């Protein structure tokens, strides 16, 4: 499981169920989710990305060789509101015609005690790449592993919000992922 915050969105949750293969983990798509909560006009709304992949090499005892790469199909955004989803896909926000995918790549990890970790990765969204730190937990049992985490993104740093959508009064700039 993991939480990710993207531009327009307040909490985003990435729940990744993983199967173990050495230190390479395989995402189980049916058990994995990438969800978010955004605030628009002062009111929160929830959504998800229905299509994403996660290539995860993670070993708590070998953080130097660990790596996350998450690829998100931005056109798969689903807030249960067709008009809002179309607006999110538009040129003023995600601009999926020009930049259909967002990626997050983390290669620097820090142990924060117990099963808590931090990572500093690079988020690429709308052709802009910036470092975004996340915090997450990593849990395993006989059936696999789970990641749960969160981070904060300032959407305007990535150009998510052109024209009328630059106004942070209508959509908050800081977003939790």
PDB file of C-alpha atoms in Angstrom:
ATOM      1  CA  UNK A   1       0.000   0.000   0.000  1.00  0.00           C
ATOM      2  CA  UNK A   2       1.161   3.501  -0.565  1.00  0.00           C
ATOM      3  CA  UNK A   3      -0.297   6.972  -0.497  1.00  0.00           C
ATOM      4  CA  UNK A   4       0.724   9.418  -3.218  1.00  0.00           C
ATOM      5  CA  UNK A   5      -0.384  13.014  -3.472  1.00  0.00           C
ATOM      6  CA  UNK A   6      -0.606  14.629  -6.874  1.00  0.00           C
ATOM      7  CA  UNK A   7      -1.166  18.102  -8.043  1.00  0.00           C
ATOM      8  CA  UNK A   8      -4.895  18.653  -7.655  1.00  0.00           C
ATOM      9  CA  UNK A   9      -5.431  16.093  -5.027  1.00  0.00           C
ATOM     10  CA  UNK A  10      -5.263  16.016  -1.289  1.00  0.00           C
ATOM     11  CA  UNK A  11      -4.763  12.437  -0.024  1.00  0.00           C
ATOM     12  CA  UNK A  12      -3.900   9.814  -2.569  1.00  0.00           C
ATOM     13  CA  UNK A  13      -3.581   6.196  -1.618  1.00  0.00           C
ATOM     14  CA  UNK A  14      -1.512   3.635  -3.451  1.00  0.00           C
ATOM     15  CA  UNK A  15      -2.276   0.211  -2.117  1.00  0.00           C
ATOM     16  CA  UNK A  16       0.144  -2.214  -3.667  1.00  0.00           C
ATOM     17  CA  UNK A  17      -0.064  -5.870  -2.916  1.00  0.00           C
ATOM     18  CA  UNK A  18       3.202  -7.454  -3.896  1.00  0.00           C
ATOM     19  CA  UNK A  19       4.421 -10.963  -4.592  1.00  0.00           C
ATOM     20  CA  UNK A  20       8.038 -11.675  -3.658  1.00  0.00           C
ATOM     21  CA  UNK A  21      10.730 -12.699  -6.146  1.00  0.00           C
ATOM     22  CA  UNK A  22      14.188 -12.169  -4.551  1.00  0.00           C
ATOM     23  CA  UNK A  23      14.246  -8.394  -3.819  1.00  0.00           C
ATOM     24  CA  UNK A  24      12.120  -7.708  -6.904  1.00  0.00           C
ATOM     25  CA  UNK A  25       8.443  -7.410  -6.002  1.00  0.00           C
ATOM     26  CA  UNK A  26       5.616  -7.927  -8.494  1.00  0.00           C
ATOM     27  CA  UNK A  27       2.570  -5.688  -8.191  1.00  0.00           C
ATOM     28  CA  UNK A  28      -0.719  -7.560  -7.949  1.00  0.00           C
ATOM     29  CA  UNK A  29      -3.053  -5.275  -9.949  1.00  0.00           C
ATOM     30  CA  UNK A  30      -6.320  -6.679  -8.572  1.00  0.00           C
ATOM     31  CA  UNK A  31      -5.220  -6.036  -4.994  1.00  0.00           C
ATOM     32  CA  UNK A  32      -3.558  -2.675  -5.693  1.00  0.00           C
ATOM     33  CA  UNK A  33      -5.157   0.770  -5.760  1.00  0.00           C
ATOM     34  CA  UNK A  34      -4.029   4.310  -6.402  1.00  0.00           C
ATOM     35  CA  UNK A  35      -6.638   6.649  -4.956  1.00  0.00           C
ATOM     36  CA  UNK A  36      -6.737  10.306  -3.994  1.00  0.00           C
ATOM     37  CA  UNK A  37      -8.819  12.962  -2.308  1.00  0.00           C
ATOM     38  CA  UNK A  38      -8.787  16.458  -3.737  1.00  0.00           C
ATOM     39  CA  UNK A  39     -10.224  19.744  -2.572  1.00  0.00           C
ATOM     40  CA  UNK A  40     -12.113  21.878  -5.062  1.00  0.00           C
ATOM     41  CA  UNK A  41     -14.023  24.998  -3.989  1.00  0.00           C
ATOM     42  CA  UNK A  42     -13.415  23.975  -0.385  1.00  0.00           C
ATOM     43  CA  UNK A  43     -15.081  20.584  -0.788  1.00  0.00           C
ATOM     44  CA  UNK A  44     -13.128  17.323  -0.837  1.00  0.00           C
ATOM     45  CA  UNK A  45     -13.763  14.693  -3.490  1.00  0.00           C
ATOM     46  CA  UNK A  46     -12.292  11.243  -4.011  1.00  0.00           C
ATOM     47  CA  UNK A  47     -10.937   9.578  -7.089  1.00  0.00           C
ATOM     48  CA  UNK A  48      -8.533   6.983  -8.374  1.00  0.00           C
ATOM     49  CA  UNK A  49      -6.243   6.105 -11.232  1.00  0.00           C
ATOM     50  CA  UNK A  50      -7.465   2.843 -12.694  1.00  0.00           C
ATOM     51  CA  UNK A  51      -4.297   2.131 -14.687  1.00  0.00           C
ATOM     52  CA  UNK A  52      -0.816   2.221 -13.135  1.00  0.00           C
ATOM     53  CA  UNK A  53       2.197  -0.034 -12.758  1.00  0.00           C
ATOM     54  CA  UNK A  54       4.750  -0.291  -9.979  1.00  0.00           C
ATOM     55  CA  UNK A  55       8.200  -1.804 -10.463  1.00  0.00           C
ATOM     56  CA  UNK A  56       9.501  -2.241  -6.943  1.00  0.00           C
ATOM     57  CA  UNK A  57      12.856  -3.559  -5.748  1.00  0.00           C
ATOM     58  CA  UNK A  58      12.908  -3.114  -2.010  1.00  0.00           C
ATOM     59  CA  UNK A  59      14.815  -4.787   0.785  1.00  0.00           C
ATOM     60  CA  UNK A  60      14.871  -3.134   4.233  1.00  0.00           C
ATOM     61  CA  UNK A  61      18.382  -4.544   4.772  1.00  0.00           C
ATOM     62  CA  UNK A  62      19.641  -3.292   1.384  1.00  0.00           C
ATOM     63  CA  UNK A  63      18.276   0.232   0.950  1.00  0.00           C
ATOM     64  CA  UNK A  64      21.215   1.231  -1.287  1.00  0.00           C
ATOM     65  CA  UNK A  65      20.001  -1.156  -3.998  1.00  0.00           C
ATOM     66  CA  UNK A  66      16.270  -0.519  -3.539  1.00  0.00           C
ATOM     67  CA  UNK A  67      14.202   1.294  -6.167  1.00  0.00           C
ATOM     68  CA  UNK A  68      10.585   2.274  -6.867  1.00  0.00           C
ATOM     69  CA  UNK A  69       9.254   3.176 -10.285  1.00  0.00           C
ATOM     70  CA  UNK A  70       5.546   3.931 -10.544  1.00  0.00           C
ATOM     71  CA  UNK A  71       3.961   4.812 -13.885  1.00  0.00           C
ATOM     72  CA  UNK A  72       0.458   6.322 -13.874  1.00  0.00           C
ATOM     73  CA  UNK A  73      -1.865   6.485 -16.879  1.00  0.00           C
ATOM     74  CA  UNK A  74      -3.344   9.938 -16.254  1.00  0.00           C
ATOM     75  CA  UNK A  75      -6.243   9.335 -18.655  1.00  0.00           C
ATOM     76  CA  UNK A  76      -7.441   6.600 -16.284  1.00  0.00           C
ATOM     77  CA  UNK A  77      -8.433   9.196 -13.652  1.00  0.00           C
ATOM     78  CA  UNK A  78     -11.861   8.368 -12.227  1.00  0.00           C
ATOM     79  CA  UNK A  79     -13.668  10.607  -9.731  1.00  0.00           C
ATOM     80  CA  UNK A  80     -17.128   9.209 -10.501  1.00  0.00           C
ATOM     81  CA  UNK A  81     -17.911  12.541 -12.197  1.00  0.00           C
ATOM     82  CA  UNK A  82     -17.451  12.486 -15.973  1.00  0.00           C
ATOM     83  CA  UNK A  83     -17.302  16.277 -16.362  1.00  0.00           C
ATOM     84  CA  UNK A  84     -14.645  16.606 -13.633  1.00  0.00           C
ATOM     85  CA  UNK A  85     -12.650  13.693 -15.120  1.00  0.00           C
ATOM     86  CA  UNK A  86     -12.715  15.338 -18.567  1.00  0.00           C
ATOM     87  CA  UNK A  87     -11.552  18.612 -17.003  1.00  0.00           C
ATOM     88  CA  UNK A  88      -8.701  16.823 -15.214  1.00  0.00           C
ATOM     89  CA  UNK A  89      -7.591  15.282 -18.528  1.00  0.00           C
ATOM     90  CA  UNK A  90      -7.751  18.674 -20.303  1.00  0.00           C
ATOM     91  CA  UNK A  91      -4.835  20.828 -21.488  1.00  0.00           C
ATOM     92  CA  UNK A  92      -5.167  23.119 -18.443  1.00  0.00           C
ATOM     93  CA  UNK A  93      -4.643  20.332 -15.921  1.00  0.00           C
ATOM     94  CA  UNK A  94      -3.042  16.934 -16.748  1.00  0.00           C
ATOM     95  CA  UNK A  95      -2.844  17.605 -20.519  1.00  0.00           C
ATOM     96  CA  UNK A  96      -3.046  13.874 -21.232  1.00  0.00           C
ATOM     97  CA  UNK A  97      -2.913  14.391 -25.008  1.00  0.00           C
ATOM     98  CA  UNK A  98       0.628  15.755 -24.628  1.00  0.00           C
ATOM     99  CA  UNK A  99       1.748  14.011 -21.409  1.00  0.00           C
ATOM    100  CA  UNK A 100      -0.298  10.830 -20.923  1.00  0.00           C
ATOM    101  CA  UNK A 101       1.845   9.405 -18.129  1.00  0.00           C
ATOM    102  CA  UNK A 102       3.220  10.562 -14.799  1.00  0.00           C
ATOM    103  CA  UNK A 103       6.147   8.691 -13.246  1.00  0.00           C
ATOM    104  CA  UNK A 104       7.663   8.531  -9.800  1.00  0.00           C
ATOM    105  CA  UNK A 105      11.154   7.074  -9.397  1.00  0.00           C
ATOM    106  CA  UNK A 106      12.785   6.718  -5.980  1.00  0.00           C
ATOM    107  CA  UNK A 107      16.312   5.437  -5.443  1.00  0.00           C
ATOM    108  CA  UNK A 108      17.197   7.035  -2.076  1.00  0.00           C
ATOM    109  CA  UNK A 109      15.718   5.446   1.040  1.00  0.00           C
ATOM    110  CA  UNK A 110      16.021   5.988   4.763  1.00  0.00           C
ATOM    111  CA  UNK A 111      14.969   3.686   7.616  1.00  0.00           C
ATOM    112  CA  UNK A 112      12.835   5.597  10.139  1.00  0.00           C
ATOM    113  CA  UNK A 113      12.404   2.833  12.698  1.00  0.00           C
ATOM    114  CA  UNK A 114      10.334  -0.334  12.767  1.00  0.00           C
ATOM    115  CA  UNK A 115       8.772  -0.847   9.362  1.00  0.00           C
ATOM    116  CA  UNK A 116       8.710   2.903   8.564  1.00  0.00           C
ATOM    117  CA  UNK A 117      10.808   4.297   5.741  1.00  0.00           C
ATOM    118  CA  UNK A 118      11.330   7.485   3.811  1.00  0.00           C
ATOM    119  CA  UNK A 119      12.257   7.946   0.170  1.00  0.00           C
ATOM    120  CA  UNK A 120      13.156  10.881  -2.008  1.00  0.00           C
ATOM    121  CA  UNK A 121      12.072  10.311  -5.564  1.00  0.00           C
ATOM    122  CA  UNK A 122      11.528  12.265  -8.723  1.00  0.00           C
ATOM    123  CA  UNK A 123       8.004  12.869  -9.921  1.00  0.00           C
ATOM    124  CA  UNK A 124       7.593  13.713 -13.602  1.00  0.00           C
ATOM    125  CA  UNK A 125       4.235  15.269 -14.428  1.00  0.00           C
ATOM    126  CA  UNK A 126       3.405  17.421 -17.477  1.00  0.00           C
ATOM    127  CA  UNK A 127       7.045  17.198 -18.564  1.00  0.00           C
ATOM    128  CA  UNK A 128       8.308  18.718 -15.291  1.00  0.00           C
ATOM    129  CA  UNK A 129      10.503  16.674 -12.936  1.00  0.00           C
ATOM    130  CA  UNK A 130      10.903  17.577  -9.268  1.00  0.00           C
ATOM    131  CA  UNK A 131      11.964  15.745  -6.137  1.00  0.00           C
ATOM    132  CA  UNK A 132       9.110  14.591  -3.928  1.00  0.00           C
ATOM    133  CA  UNK A 133       9.768  12.908  -0.585  1.00  0.00           C
ATOM    134  CA  UNK A 134       7.428  10.195   0.659  1.00  0.00           C
ATOM    135  CA  UNK A 135       7.071   8.241   3.873  1.00  0.00           C
ATOM    136  CA  UNK A 136       5.806   4.682   3.842  1.00  0.00           C
ATOM    137  CA  UNK A 137       5.497   1.446   5.724  1.00  0.00           C
ATOM    138  CA  UNK A 138       6.591  -1.910   4.354  1.00  0.00           C
ATOM    139  CA  UNK A 139       4.925  -5.007   5.767  1.00  0.00           C
ATOM    140  CA  UNK A 140       5.328  -8.658   4.804  1.00  0.00           C
ATOM    141  CA  UNK A 141       3.751 -11.969   5.674  1.00  0.00           C
ATOM    142  CA  UNK A 142       3.622 -15.428   4.059  1.00  0.00           C
ATOM    143  CA  UNK A 143       1.346 -14.192   1.269  1.00  0.00           C
ATOM    144  CA  UNK A 144       3.357 -11.137   0.173  1.00  0.00           C
ATOM    145  CA  UNK A 145       4.088  -7.521   1.071  1.00  0.00           C
ATOM    146  CA  UNK A 146       2.262  -4.196   1.270  1.00  0.00           C
ATOM    147  CA  UNK A 147       3.381  -0.603   0.919  1.00  0.00           C
ATOM    148  CA  UNK A 148       1.421   2.305   2.425  1.00  0.00           C
ATOM    149  CA  UNK A 149       2.724   5.833   2.270  1.00  0.00           C
ATOM    150  CA  UNK A 150       2.188   9.516   1.542  1.00  0.00           C
ATOM    151  CA  UNK A 151       3.861  12.642   0.225  1.00  0.00           C
ATOM    152  CA  UNK A 152       2.977  16.233  -0.628  1.00  0.00           C
ATOM    153  CA  UNK A 153       3.122  17.818  -4.073  1.00  0.00           C
ATOM    154  CA  UNK A 154       2.555  21.423  -5.060  1.00  0.00           C
ATOM    155  CA  UNK A 155       0.558  21.076  -8.274  1.00  0.00           C
ATOM    156  CA  UNK A 156       1.563  24.450  -9.692  1.00  0.00           C
ATOM    157  CA  UNK A 157       5.241  23.410  -9.517  1.00  0.00           C
ATOM    158  CA  UNK A 158       4.326  20.909 -12.262  1.00  0.00           C
ATOM    159  CA  UNK A 159       2.135  23.249 -14.296  1.00  0.00           C
ATOM    160  CA  UNK A 160      -1.039  21.449 -13.268  1.00  0.00           C
ATOM    161  CA  UNK A 161      -3.370  24.396 -13.334  1.00  0.00           C
ATOM    162  CA  UNK A 162      -3.337  26.671 -16.340  1.00  0.00           C
ATOM    163  CA  UNK A 163      -5.791  29.456 -17.081  1.00  0.00           C
ATOM    164  CA  UNK A 164      -8.578  29.650 -14.508  1.00  0.00           C
ATOM    165  CA  UNK A 165      -7.162  26.566 -12.727  1.00  0.00           C
ATOM    166  CA  UNK A 166      -4.073  28.486 -11.479  1.00  0.00           C
ATOM    167  CA  UNK A 167      -6.286  29.962  -8.781  1.00  0.00           C
ATOM    168  CA  UNK A 168      -5.507  28.202  -5.506  1.00  0.00           C
ATOM    169  CA  UNK A 169      -8.800  29.469  -4.083  1.00  0.00           C
ATOM    170  CA  UNK A 170     -10.663  27.017  -6.324  1.00  0.00           C
ATOM    171  CA  UNK A 171      -8.151  24.150  -6.088  1.00  0.00           C
ATOM    172  CA  UNK A 172      -5.569  23.930  -3.310  1.00  0.00           C
ATOM    173  CA  UNK A 173      -1.936  23.987  -4.460  1.00  0.00           C
ATOM    174  CA  UNK A 174      -0.639  21.469  -1.922  1.00  0.00           C
ATOM    175  CA  UNK A 175      -1.816  17.934  -2.535  1.00  0.00           C
ATOM    176  CA  UNK A 176      -1.167  14.790  -0.570  1.00  0.00           C
ATOM    177  CA  UNK A 177      -0.371  11.677  -2.556  1.00  0.00           C
TER     178      UNK A 177
END
